[in-house]
Short mmCIF file of N, CA and C in Angstrom, two decimals:
data_model
loop_
_atom_site.label_atom_id
_atom_site.label_comp_id
_atom_site.label_asym_id
_atom_site.label_seq_id
_atom_site.Cartn_x
_atom_site.Cartn_y
_atom_site.Cartn_z
N PRO Q 19 0.38 -1.12 0.21
CA PRO Q 19 0.49 -0.40 0.15
C PRO Q 19 0.62 0.92 0.55
N VAL Q 20 0.78 2.01 -0.91
CA VAL Q 20 1.28 3.86 -1.11
C VAL Q 20 0.25 4.67 -1.49
N PRO Q 21 0.59 5.78 -0.62
CA PRO Q 21 -0.44 7.10 -0.83
C PRO Q 21 -0.36 7.12 -2.36
N VAL Q 22 -1.52 7.92 -2.84
CA VAL Q 22 -1.32 8.54 -4.01
C VAL Q 22 -0.57 8.97 -4.36
N ASP Q 23 -0.13 9.77 -3.85
CA ASP Q 23 0.73 10.81 -4.08
C ASP Q 23 2.44 11.02 -3.92
N THR Q 24 2.45 9.37 -4.11
CA THR Q 24 3.81 9.36 -4.11
C THR Q 24 4.39 8.63 -5.29
N ALA Q 25 5.74 8.59 -4.86
CA ALA Q 25 6.20 7.71 -6.50
C ALA Q 25 5.37 5.78 -5.97
N GLY Q 26 5.70 5.26 -5.24
CA GLY Q 26 4.92 4.30 -4.59
C GLY Q 26 4.33 4.07 -6.19
N VAL Q 27 3.20 4.47 -6.51
CA VAL Q 27 1.73 4.51 -7.86
C VAL Q 27 2.89 4.71 -9.11
N ALA Q 28 3.87 5.48 -9.28
CA ALA Q 28 4.56 5.29 -10.14
C ALA Q 28 5.58 4.04 -10.85
N GLN Q 29 6.28 3.70 -9.56
CA GLN Q 29 6.88 2.13 -9.51
C GLN Q 29 6.40 1.48 -9.62
N ALA Q 30 4.83 1.14 -9.86
CA ALA Q 30 3.85 0.18 -9.42
C ALA Q 30 3.49 -0.16 -10.86
N SER Q 31 3.44 0.95 -11.58
CA SER Q 31 2.78 1.26 -13.00
C SER Q 31 4.11 0.30 -13.56
N TYR Q 32 5.73 1.23 -13.38
CA TYR Q 32 6.57 0.42 -14.52
C TYR Q 32 6.74 -0.54 -13.93
N ALA Q 33 5.92 -1.03 -12.67
CA ALA Q 33 6.11 -2.81 -12.60
C ALA Q 33 5.63 -3.89 -14.08
N ALA Q 34 4.57 -3.11 -13.24
CA ALA Q 34 3.09 -3.99 -13.90
C ALA Q 34 3.38 -3.47 -16.17
N GLU Q 35 4.03 -2.39 -15.91
CA GLU Q 35 4.36 -2.43 -17.43
C GLU Q 35 5.56 -3.25 -17.84
N SER Q 36 6.61 -3.76 -16.81
CA SER Q 36 7.85 -3.98 -17.17
C SER Q 36 7.15 -5.49 -17.39
N ILE Q 37 6.28 -6.17 -16.08
CA ILE Q 37 6.10 -7.17 -16.38
C ILE Q 37 5.00 -7.90 -17.44
N ARG Q 38 3.96 -6.47 -17.90
CA ARG Q 38 3.38 -7.09 -19.49
C ARG Q 38 4.02 -6.73 -20.66
N LYS Q 39 5.46 -6.15 -20.69
CA LYS Q 39 5.71 -6.04 -21.58
C LYS Q 39 6.61 -7.45 -22.41
N ALA Q 40 7.02 -8.31 -21.00
CA ALA Q 40 7.71 -9.53 -21.35
C ALA Q 40 7.14 -10.61 -21.14
N SER Q 41 6.11 -10.42 -21.11
CA SER Q 41 5.11 -11.29 -21.71
C SER Q 41 3.49 -10.87 -21.10
N PRO Q 42 2.81 -11.01 -22.50
CA PRO Q 42 1.33 -10.28 -22.40
C PRO Q 42 0.46 -11.18 -21.89
N TYR Q 43 0.92 -12.48 -21.47
CA TYR Q 43 -0.39 -13.75 -20.96
C TYR Q 43 -0.22 -13.28 -19.34
N VAL Q 44 0.34 -12.49 -18.57
CA VAL Q 44 0.43 -12.93 -16.85
C VAL Q 44 -0.87 -11.54 -16.87
N GLN Q 45 -1.00 -12.37 -15.78
CA GLN Q 45 -2.63 -11.57 -15.12
C GLN Q 45 -1.68 -10.02 -14.37
N ILE Q 46 -2.17 -9.32 -14.24
CA ILE Q 46 -1.74 -8.79 -13.02
C ILE Q 46 -2.77 -8.39 -12.17
N VAL Q 47 -2.92 -8.35 -10.37
CA VAL Q 47 -4.10 -8.04 -9.51
C VAL Q 47 -3.56 -6.73 -9.21
N TYR Q 48 -4.16 -5.46 -8.87
CA TYR Q 48 -3.76 -4.23 -7.97
C TYR Q 48 -4.92 -4.82 -6.84
N MET Q 49 -4.07 -4.29 -5.36
CA MET Q 49 -5.57 -4.34 -4.77
C MET Q 49 -4.99 -2.67 -4.17
N SER Q 50 -5.93 -1.87 -3.62
CA SER Q 50 -5.74 -0.73 -3.14
C SER Q 50 -6.77 -0.34 -2.79
N SER Q 51 -6.54 0.88 -1.56
CA SER Q 51 -7.71 1.02 -0.38
C SER Q 51 -8.49 2.49 -0.37
N PHE Q 52 -7.51 2.91 -1.75
CA PHE Q 52 -7.93 4.00 -2.49
C PHE Q 52 -9.60 4.04 -2.75
N GLY Q 53 -10.46 5.20 -3.43
CA GLY Q 53 -11.87 5.26 -3.81
C GLY Q 53 -11.37 5.17 -5.67
N TYR Q 54 -10.12 5.20 -6.25
CA TYR Q 54 -10.06 4.94 -7.73
C TYR Q 54 -8.82 4.79 -7.70
N ILE Q 55 -8.42 4.74 -9.22
CA ILE Q 55 -7.91 3.60 -9.61
C ILE Q 55 -6.67 4.79 -10.74
N PRO Q 56 -5.37 4.67 -10.34
CA PRO Q 56 -4.74 5.37 -10.77
C PRO Q 56 -4.21 5.47 -12.22
N PHE Q 57 -4.57 6.24 -13.29
CA PHE Q 57 -4.48 6.21 -14.84
C PHE Q 57 -3.42 5.36 -14.92
N SER Q 58 -2.26 5.64 -14.33
CA SER Q 58 -0.70 5.48 -15.02
C SER Q 58 -1.19 3.63 -15.20
N MET Q 59 -1.64 3.31 -13.86
CA MET Q 59 -2.18 1.01 -13.69
C MET Q 59 -3.62 1.01 -15.01
N VAL Q 60 -4.02 2.21 -14.95
CA VAL Q 60 -5.08 0.88 -15.98
C VAL Q 60 -4.39 1.21 -17.74
N GLU Q 61 -3.50 1.96 -17.75
CA GLU Q 61 -2.88 1.96 -18.86
C GLU Q 61 -2.13 0.63 -19.45
N SER Q 62 -1.50 -0.25 -17.83
CA SER Q 62 -0.71 -0.99 -17.77
C SER Q 62 -1.01 -2.34 -18.45
N GLY Q 63 -2.42 -2.22 -19.27
CA GLY Q 63 -2.72 -2.95 -20.09
C GLY Q 63 -4.11 -4.05 -19.39
N ASN Q 64 -4.59 -5.33 -19.25
CA ASN Q 64 -5.66 -6.03 -18.81
C ASN Q 64 -5.29 -6.97 -17.40
N ALA Q 65 -5.51 -5.62 -16.65
CA ALA Q 65 -5.43 -5.95 -15.10
C ALA Q 65 -6.76 -6.16 -14.22
N TRP Q 66 -6.62 -6.43 -13.11
CA TRP Q 66 -8.11 -6.94 -12.52
C TRP Q 66 -7.83 -5.55 -10.87
N PHE Q 67 -8.89 -4.82 -10.43
CA PHE Q 67 -8.70 -4.27 -9.48
C PHE Q 67 -9.50 -4.94 -8.30
N LEU Q 68 -8.90 -4.62 -7.41
CA LEU Q 68 -9.87 -4.83 -6.19
C LEU Q 68 -9.48 -3.67 -4.60
N LYS Q 69 -10.47 -3.70 -4.17
CA LYS Q 69 -10.06 -2.29 -3.46
C LYS Q 69 -10.08 -2.99 -1.54
N ILE Q 70 -9.60 -2.37 -1.01
CA ILE Q 70 -9.34 -3.23 0.35
C ILE Q 70 -10.10 -2.48 1.50
N PRO Q 71 -10.86 -2.73 2.72
CA PRO Q 71 -10.56 -4.56 2.52
C PRO Q 71 -11.48 -5.36 1.65
N VAL Q 72 -11.12 -6.23 0.89
CA VAL Q 72 -12.05 -7.18 0.16
C VAL Q 72 -13.00 -7.68 0.33
N ASN Q 73 -13.58 -7.59 -1.16
CA ASN Q 73 -14.71 -8.17 -0.66
C ASN Q 73 -14.44 -8.92 -1.44
N THR Q 74 -15.32 -10.41 -0.91
CA THR Q 74 -15.24 -11.78 -1.17
C THR Q 74 -15.76 -12.25 -2.46
N GLU Q 75 -16.87 -11.42 -2.52
CA GLU Q 75 -17.75 -11.88 -4.06
C GLU Q 75 -16.67 -11.63 -4.93
N LYS Q 76 -16.13 -10.15 -5.30
CA LYS Q 76 -15.34 -9.75 -5.84
C LYS Q 76 -14.22 -10.55 -6.45
N LEU Q 77 -13.41 -10.86 -5.26
CA LEU Q 77 -12.32 -11.80 -5.49
C LEU Q 77 -12.94 -13.00 -6.10
N GLU Q 78 -13.76 -13.51 -5.09
CA GLU Q 78 -14.07 -15.01 -6.30
C GLU Q 78 -14.36 -14.84 -7.51
N LYS Q 79 -15.04 -13.81 -7.56
CA LYS Q 79 -15.14 -12.80 -9.31
C LYS Q 79 -14.14 -12.99 -9.91
N MET Q 80 -13.10 -12.49 -9.61
CA MET Q 80 -11.49 -12.40 -9.88
C MET Q 80 -10.88 -13.39 -10.51
N LEU Q 81 -10.83 -14.85 -9.44
CA LEU Q 81 -10.25 -15.73 -9.31
C LEU Q 81 -11.40 -16.13 -10.39
N ASP Q 82 -12.42 -16.42 -10.44
CA ASP Q 82 -12.81 -17.18 -11.73
C ASP Q 82 -12.41 -16.69 -13.40
N GLY Q 83 -12.52 -15.02 -12.97
CA GLY Q 83 -12.34 -14.63 -14.04
C GLY Q 83 -10.62 -15.20 -15.18
N LEU Q 84 -9.51 -14.90 -14.16
CA LEU Q 84 -8.09 -15.27 -13.71
C LEU Q 84 -7.78 -17.01 -14.84
N GLU Q 85 -9.07 -18.16 -14.08
CA GLU Q 85 -8.82 -19.27 -13.55
C GLU Q 85 -9.54 -19.54 -15.43
N SER Q 86 -10.33 -19.03 -16.00
CA SER Q 86 -11.34 -18.49 -16.98
C SER Q 86 -10.20 -18.48 -18.60
N THR Q 87 -9.27 -17.21 -18.10
CA THR Q 87 -8.74 -16.19 -18.73
C THR Q 87 -7.05 -17.38 -19.29
N ARG Q 88 -7.16 -18.18 -17.87
CA ARG Q 88 -5.35 -18.97 -18.45
C ARG Q 88 -6.36 -20.04 -19.22
N GLU Q 89 -7.53 -20.45 -19.53
CA GLU Q 89 -8.02 -21.67 -19.61
C GLU Q 89 -7.69 -21.61 -21.04
N ASN Q 90 -8.73 -20.28 -20.80
CA ASN Q 90 -8.88 -19.66 -22.94
C ASN Q 90 -7.15 -19.92 -23.46
N ASN Q 91 -6.67 -19.27 -22.84
CA ASN Q 91 -5.53 -19.00 -23.23
C ASN Q 91 -4.88 -20.58 -23.47
N LYS Q 92 -5.03 -21.19 -22.90
CA LYS Q 92 -4.73 -22.75 -23.18
C LYS Q 92 -4.88 -23.15 -24.50
N ALA Q 93 -6.43 -23.08 -24.25
CA ALA Q 93 -7.05 -23.81 -25.77
C ALA Q 93 -7.06 -23.13 -26.83
N LEU Q 94 -6.12 -21.53 -26.93
CA LEU Q 94 -6.29 -21.29 -28.09
C LEU Q 94 -4.17 -21.39 -28.52
N GLY Q 95 -3.82 -22.65 -27.46
CA GLY Q 95 -2.00 -22.87 -27.60
C GLY Q 95 -1.41 -21.64 -27.12
N ASN Q 96 -1.84 -20.64 -26.33
CA ASN Q 96 -0.75 -19.62 -25.85
C ASN Q 96 -0.71 -20.28 -24.05
N GLU Q 97 0.17 -20.69 -23.92
CA GLU Q 97 0.39 -21.00 -22.67
C GLU Q 97 1.79 -21.07 -22.09
N MET Q 98 2.36 -20.58 -20.76
CA MET Q 98 3.67 -19.86 -20.38
C MET Q 98 4.69 -20.77 -20.17
N LEU Q 99 5.42 -20.97 -20.81
CA LEU Q 99 6.64 -21.97 -20.16
C LEU Q 99 7.70 -21.54 -19.72
N MET Q 100 7.57 -22.32 -19.30
CA MET Q 100 9.29 -22.33 -18.40
C MET Q 100 10.09 -23.11 -18.61
N LEU Q 101 11.44 -22.77 -19.00
CA LEU Q 101 12.53 -22.92 -19.71
C LEU Q 101 13.50 -22.79 -18.82
N LYS Q 102 14.40 -24.36 -17.96
CA LYS Q 102 16.01 -23.86 -17.65
C LYS Q 102 16.68 -23.23 -18.41
N CYS Q 103 17.05 -22.13 -18.38
CA CYS Q 103 18.40 -21.93 -19.34
C CYS Q 103 19.43 -21.39 -19.30
N GLY Q 104 20.39 -22.59 -18.96
CA GLY Q 104 21.61 -22.34 -18.13
C GLY Q 104 20.65 -21.74 -16.03
N ARG Q 105 21.49 -21.16 -15.94
CA ARG Q 105 21.18 -20.74 -14.01
C ARG Q 105 19.80 -19.65 -13.73
N GLN Q 106 19.50 -19.75 -14.64
CA GLN Q 106 18.35 -19.10 -15.48
C GLN Q 106 17.14 -19.50 -15.90
N ILE Q 107 15.84 -19.33 -14.99
CA ILE Q 107 14.85 -19.67 -15.48
C ILE Q 107 13.96 -18.83 -16.40
N CYS Q 108 13.49 -19.27 -17.63
CA CYS Q 108 12.87 -17.98 -19.12
C CYS Q 108 11.64 -18.37 -19.02
N PHE Q 109 10.56 -17.35 -18.66
CA PHE Q 109 9.52 -17.52 -18.76
C PHE Q 109 8.62 -17.14 -20.41
N ILE Q 110 8.08 -17.88 -21.74
CA ILE Q 110 8.09 -17.96 -23.03
C ILE Q 110 6.70 -18.23 -22.88
N PRO Q 111 6.09 -17.42 -23.94
CA PRO Q 111 4.51 -17.82 -23.80
C PRO Q 111 4.58 -18.76 -25.50
N SER Q 112 4.19 -20.24 -25.28
CA SER Q 112 4.42 -21.37 -26.30
C SER Q 112 4.14 -20.00 -27.56
N SER Q 113 3.27 -19.28 -27.83
CA SER Q 113 3.10 -19.40 -29.40
C SER Q 113 4.06 -18.47 -29.97
N SER Q 114 4.76 -18.52 -29.00
CA SER Q 114 6.02 -17.67 -29.71
C SER Q 114 7.49 -18.55 -30.00
N ILE Q 115 7.08 -19.68 -29.55
CA ILE Q 115 7.97 -21.09 -30.70
C ILE Q 115 7.84 -21.42 -31.71
N LEU Q 116 9.15 -21.63 -32.65
CA LEU Q 116 8.83 -21.41 -33.88
C LEU Q 116 9.00 -23.40 -33.89
N TYR Q 117 10.06 -24.20 -33.00
CA TYR Q 117 10.22 -25.36 -33.49
C TYR Q 117 11.76 -25.94 -31.94
N ALA Q 118 11.62 -26.45 -31.71
CA ALA Q 118 12.92 -26.90 -30.69
C ALA Q 118 13.74 -27.83 -31.76
N ARG Q 119 14.51 -28.47 -31.06
CA ARG Q 119 15.64 -29.74 -31.63
C ARG Q 119 16.16 -30.06 -30.50
N LYS Q 120 16.57 -31.37 -30.49
CA LYS Q 120 17.30 -32.10 -30.03
C LYS Q 120 19.07 -31.90 -29.98
N CYS Q 121 19.77 -31.43 -28.60
CA CYS Q 121 21.45 -31.19 -28.66
C CYS Q 121 21.54 -32.18 -27.91
N ARG Q 122 23.43 -31.72 -27.73
CA ARG Q 122 24.24 -31.90 -26.69
C ARG Q 122 23.78 -32.15 -25.77
N ASN Q 123 23.17 -30.89 -24.87
CA ASN Q 123 23.19 -30.32 -23.70
C ASN Q 123 21.86 -30.89 -22.97
N GLY Q 124 21.31 -30.73 -24.17
CA GLY Q 124 19.02 -30.56 -23.58
C GLY Q 124 18.54 -30.49 -25.17
N SER Q 125 18.26 -28.95 -24.88
CA SER Q 125 17.09 -28.57 -26.52
C SER Q 125 17.58 -26.94 -26.84
N ILE Q 126 17.31 -26.89 -27.43
CA ILE Q 126 17.65 -25.58 -28.80
C ILE Q 126 16.51 -25.41 -28.98
N VAL Q 127 15.94 -23.82 -28.41
CA VAL Q 127 14.34 -23.66 -28.91
C VAL Q 127 14.47 -22.57 -29.65
N ILE Q 128 13.96 -22.55 -30.36
CA ILE Q 128 13.85 -21.71 -31.35
C ILE Q 128 12.59 -20.41 -30.59
N THR Q 129 12.65 -19.07 -31.12
CA THR Q 129 11.45 -18.20 -31.17
C THR Q 129 11.80 -17.29 -32.15
N GLU Q 130 11.29 -16.05 -31.55
CA GLU Q 130 10.81 -15.53 -32.07
C GLU Q 130 11.41 -14.59 -31.87
N GLN Q 131 12.07 -14.02 -30.88
CA GLN Q 131 12.80 -13.80 -30.31
C GLN Q 131 14.08 -14.14 -30.60
N GLY Q 132 14.65 -15.46 -30.95
CA GLY Q 132 16.15 -15.87 -30.61
C GLY Q 132 15.85 -17.34 -30.50
N LYS Q 133 17.48 -17.32 -30.16
CA LYS Q 133 17.06 -19.14 -29.42
C LYS Q 133 17.67 -19.04 -28.20
N LEU Q 134 17.46 -19.98 -27.44
CA LEU Q 134 17.57 -20.27 -26.10
C LEU Q 134 17.86 -21.69 -26.04
N ILE Q 135 18.91 -22.05 -25.48
CA ILE Q 135 19.06 -23.21 -24.71
C ILE Q 135 18.35 -23.95 -23.83
N HIS Q 136 18.14 -24.47 -23.56
CA HIS Q 136 17.09 -25.50 -22.38
C HIS Q 136 17.86 -26.51 -22.36
N SER Q 137 17.88 -26.87 -20.70
CA SER Q 137 18.70 -28.41 -20.62
C SER Q 137 18.08 -29.14 -20.19
N GLY Q 138 16.66 -29.22 -20.40
CA GLY Q 138 15.47 -29.84 -20.21
C GLY Q 138 16.19 -31.16 -21.75
N LYS Q 139 15.36 -31.90 -21.20
CA LYS Q 139 15.02 -33.39 -22.99
C LYS Q 139 14.56 -32.39 -23.82
N LEU Q 140 14.64 -33.17 -24.87
CA LEU Q 140 13.07 -33.09 -25.77
C LEU Q 140 12.10 -33.16 -26.10
N ASP Q 141 11.81 -34.89 -25.52
CA ASP Q 141 10.84 -35.69 -25.18
C ASP Q 141 9.92 -34.93 -23.61
N GLU Q 142 10.93 -34.49 -22.82
CA GLU Q 142 10.25 -33.85 -21.19
C GLU Q 142 9.68 -32.61 -21.64
N PHE Q 143 10.17 -31.87 -22.69
CA PHE Q 143 10.12 -30.32 -23.30
C PHE Q 143 8.31 -30.97 -23.46
N GLU Q 144 8.82 -31.53 -24.94
CA GLU Q 144 7.78 -32.23 -25.49
C GLU Q 144 6.18 -31.95 -24.97
N LYS Q 145 6.11 -32.89 -23.85
CA LYS Q 145 4.90 -33.01 -22.69
C LYS Q 145 4.25 -31.25 -22.43
N GLU Q 146 5.11 -30.96 -22.41
CA GLU Q 146 5.06 -29.67 -21.58
C GLU Q 146 3.98 -28.72 -22.89
N LEU Q 147 4.03 -28.81 -24.37
CA LEU Q 147 3.75 -28.00 -25.07
C LEU Q 147 2.51 -28.19 -25.02
N THR Q 148 1.64 -27.27 -25.87
CA THR Q 148 0.18 -27.12 -26.47
C THR Q 148 0.20 -28.05 -27.56
N TRP Q 149 -1.46 -28.27 -27.88
CA TRP Q 149 -2.04 -28.73 -28.90
C TRP Q 149 -1.11 -28.32 -30.37
N THR Q 150 -0.97 -26.57 -30.56
CA THR Q 150 -0.04 -26.63 -31.96
C THR Q 150 1.67 -27.16 -32.36
N PHE Q 151 0.96 -27.98 -32.02
CA PHE Q 151 3.27 -28.52 -31.78
C PHE Q 151 2.90 -29.63 -31.79
N CYS Q 152 3.93 -30.04 -32.94
CA CYS Q 152 4.03 -31.58 -33.83
C CYS Q 152 5.28 -31.94 -33.34
N ARG Q 153 6.11 -33.40 -33.26
CA ARG Q 153 6.83 -33.89 -33.47
C ARG Q 153 6.95 -34.49 -34.56
N CYS Q 154 7.84 -33.92 -35.17
CA CYS Q 154 7.98 -34.82 -37.16
C CYS Q 154 8.80 -35.48 -37.50
N HIS Q 155 10.18 -35.36 -36.44
CA HIS Q 155 11.86 -36.29 -36.06
C HIS Q 155 11.93 -36.51 -34.46
N SER Q 156 12.77 -37.30 -35.22
CA SER Q 156 13.21 -38.19 -33.55
C SER Q 156 13.90 -36.49 -32.84
N SER Q 157 14.26 -36.06 -33.34
CA SER Q 157 15.16 -34.69 -33.13
C SER Q 157 14.35 -33.23 -33.47
N TYR Q 158 13.37 -33.10 -34.19
CA TYR Q 158 12.56 -31.63 -33.91
C TYR Q 158 10.80 -31.95 -33.48
N ILE Q 159 10.85 -30.75 -33.18
CA ILE Q 159 9.09 -30.52 -32.58
C ILE Q 159 9.44 -29.09 -33.09
N VAL Q 160 7.73 -29.22 -34.02
CA VAL Q 160 7.24 -27.61 -34.62
C VAL Q 160 6.50 -27.24 -34.59
N ASN Q 161 5.93 -26.01 -33.98
CA ASN Q 161 4.56 -25.46 -33.84
C ASN Q 161 4.11 -24.86 -34.81
N PHE Q 162 3.14 -25.77 -35.13
CA PHE Q 162 2.40 -25.45 -36.79
C PHE Q 162 1.72 -23.86 -36.85
N ARG Q 163 1.73 -22.99 -35.68
CA ARG Q 163 1.90 -21.11 -35.81
C ARG Q 163 2.84 -20.64 -37.31
N HIS Q 164 3.82 -21.66 -37.38
CA HIS Q 164 4.95 -20.75 -37.38
C HIS Q 164 5.34 -21.87 -38.73
N VAL Q 165 4.20 -22.61 -39.38
CA VAL Q 165 4.81 -23.80 -40.68
C VAL Q 165 4.07 -22.33 -41.80
N VAL Q 166 4.83 -22.68 -43.24
CA VAL Q 166 4.37 -21.84 -44.09
C VAL Q 166 4.22 -23.11 -44.83
N ARG Q 167 5.18 -24.03 -45.27
CA ARG Q 167 4.62 -24.93 -46.20
C ARG Q 167 5.14 -26.38 -45.80
N LEU Q 168 3.75 -27.10 -46.27
CA LEU Q 168 4.64 -28.82 -45.53
C LEU Q 168 3.86 -30.08 -47.13
N ALA Q 169 5.10 -30.62 -46.96
CA ALA Q 169 5.41 -31.90 -47.83
C ALA Q 169 5.38 -32.98 -46.88
N SER Q 170 5.36 -34.04 -48.02
CA SER Q 170 5.04 -35.60 -47.35
C SER Q 170 6.85 -34.97 -47.07
N ASP Q 171 7.77 -34.64 -47.00
CA ASP Q 171 9.52 -35.39 -47.08
C ASP Q 171 9.77 -33.73 -45.68
N GLY Q 172 8.93 -32.62 -45.74
CA GLY Q 172 9.50 -31.57 -44.92
C GLY Q 172 8.93 -30.60 -44.73
N ILE Q 173 8.84 -30.28 -44.02
CA ILE Q 173 8.48 -28.05 -43.45
C ILE Q 173 8.79 -26.61 -43.98
N LEU Q 174 7.95 -25.68 -43.88
CA LEU Q 174 9.14 -24.92 -44.18
C LEU Q 174 8.28 -24.24 -43.05
N MET Q 175 9.35 -23.62 -41.98
CA MET Q 175 9.03 -22.72 -41.25
C MET Q 175 9.07 -20.83 -42.02
N ASP Q 176 8.68 -20.44 -41.23
CA ASP Q 176 7.97 -19.02 -41.54
C ASP Q 176 9.17 -18.10 -41.24
N ASP Q 177 10.38 -18.59 -40.61
CA ASP Q 177 11.80 -17.94 -40.62
C ASP Q 177 12.92 -18.27 -41.88
N GLY Q 178 12.13 -19.26 -42.45
CA GLY Q 178 13.24 -19.98 -43.95
C GLY Q 178 13.65 -21.39 -43.16
N GLU Q 179 13.81 -21.80 -42.33
CA GLU Q 179 14.01 -23.14 -41.60
C GLU Q 179 13.53 -24.27 -42.17
N GLN Q 180 14.44 -24.87 -42.83
CA GLN Q 180 13.45 -26.63 -43.30
C GLN Q 180 13.69 -27.50 -42.45
N ILE Q 181 12.89 -28.07 -42.66
CA ILE Q 181 12.50 -28.94 -41.09
C ILE Q 181 12.36 -30.63 -41.61
N SER Q 182 13.18 -31.39 -41.83
CA SER Q 182 12.35 -33.13 -42.10
C SER Q 182 11.77 -33.74 -41.53
N ILE Q 183 10.82 -34.43 -42.36
CA ILE Q 183 9.48 -34.64 -41.09
C ILE Q 183 10.05 -36.41 -41.95
N SER Q 184 10.88 -37.12 -40.86
CA SER Q 184 11.33 -38.81 -40.79
C SER Q 184 10.51 -39.66 -40.88
N ARG Q 185 10.51 -40.48 -41.77
CA ARG Q 185 9.54 -41.08 -42.43
C ARG Q 185 8.76 -41.93 -40.71
N ALA Q 186 9.71 -42.18 -39.43
CA ALA Q 186 9.31 -42.76 -38.34
C ALA Q 186 8.14 -41.84 -38.12
N TYR Q 187 7.31 -40.43 -38.13
CA TYR Q 187 6.86 -39.62 -37.61
C TYR Q 187 5.92 -39.22 -38.86
N ARG Q 188 5.86 -39.55 -40.03
CA ARG Q 188 5.69 -39.38 -40.89
C ARG Q 188 3.76 -39.80 -40.66
N LYS Q 189 3.30 -40.46 -39.96
CA LYS Q 189 1.70 -40.92 -39.61
C LYS Q 189 1.14 -40.34 -38.58
N ASN Q 190 2.53 -39.24 -37.94
CA ASN Q 190 2.44 -38.50 -36.52
C ASN Q 190 2.11 -37.11 -37.31
N VAL Q 191 2.62 -36.94 -38.27
CA VAL Q 191 2.38 -35.72 -39.30
C VAL Q 191 0.76 -35.72 -39.28
N ASN Q 192 0.74 -36.69 -40.25
CA ASN Q 192 -0.41 -37.14 -41.16
C ASN Q 192 -1.95 -36.74 -39.94
N ARG Q 193 -2.00 -37.27 -38.69
CA ARG Q 193 -2.74 -37.81 -38.22
C ARG Q 193 -2.71 -36.27 -37.38
N PHE Q 194 -1.88 -35.41 -36.73
CA PHE Q 194 -2.02 -34.16 -35.91
C PHE Q 194 -3.03 -32.47 -37.74
N ILE Q 195 -2.28 -33.02 -38.86
CA ILE Q 195 -2.96 -32.87 -39.94
C ILE Q 195 -4.26 -32.84 -40.14
N GLU Q 196 -4.56 -34.27 -39.66
CA GLU Q 196 -6.39 -34.41 -40.07
C GLU Q 196 -6.95 -33.93 -38.98
N ASN Q 197 -6.19 -34.12 -37.41
CA ASN Q 197 -6.78 -33.88 -36.68
C ASN Q 197 -7.84 -31.72 -36.33
N LEU Q 198 -6.11 -31.24 -37.01
CA LEU Q 198 -5.80 -29.98 -37.38
C LEU Q 198 -7.39 -29.06 -38.29
N GLN Q 199 -7.61 -29.75 -39.09
CA GLN Q 199 -8.43 -30.04 -40.18
C GLN Q 199 -9.82 -30.38 -39.33
N TYR Q 200 -9.63 -31.18 -39.25
CA TYR Q 200 -11.17 -31.22 -37.94
C TYR Q 200 -11.65 -30.41 -36.70
N ASN Q 201 -11.05 -29.67 -36.45
CA ASN Q 201 -11.15 -28.74 -35.37
C ASN Q 201 -11.17 -27.90 -35.85
N TYR Q 202 -10.70 -27.41 -37.43
CA TYR Q 202 -11.09 -26.06 -37.79
C TYR Q 202 -12.15 -26.03 -38.56
#
């Protein structure tokens, strides 16, 4: 809690904006004892506001809304993933991942922003991914949100990368495409 006329409000707004830039899928909850919300906090994006003392009905409604938002993002294939990158933990939206490939030290995850080296195995990483991802090779998993062209032996990604479809995974890719057509 900070008085309205202090730098605390500006700091809270700055923190919220930094979080929002890092990931648009993060939900932010503001709690305030004031009768109004500072405009700088409203500008930070999709946020929930609670007045202190907390009205339990509004709190329950807010929690239901947060859960609904999370489920909607998951259904759309937009889920936050946690990657262990060396000594750091990176949080990235699954929709920003183009593809992942096996490497000696774990997995290389190619995102819209660049390349990350994840210390987890590709098989373990695959279990965390949303329905928009498909295993097309023992060494590759692709996000079909970023596929430009599909042939019987390869996939062209929107970054220009050509990824092979192995014979062992051809049926898996065909099944994925059938399900994709069924869902649309």
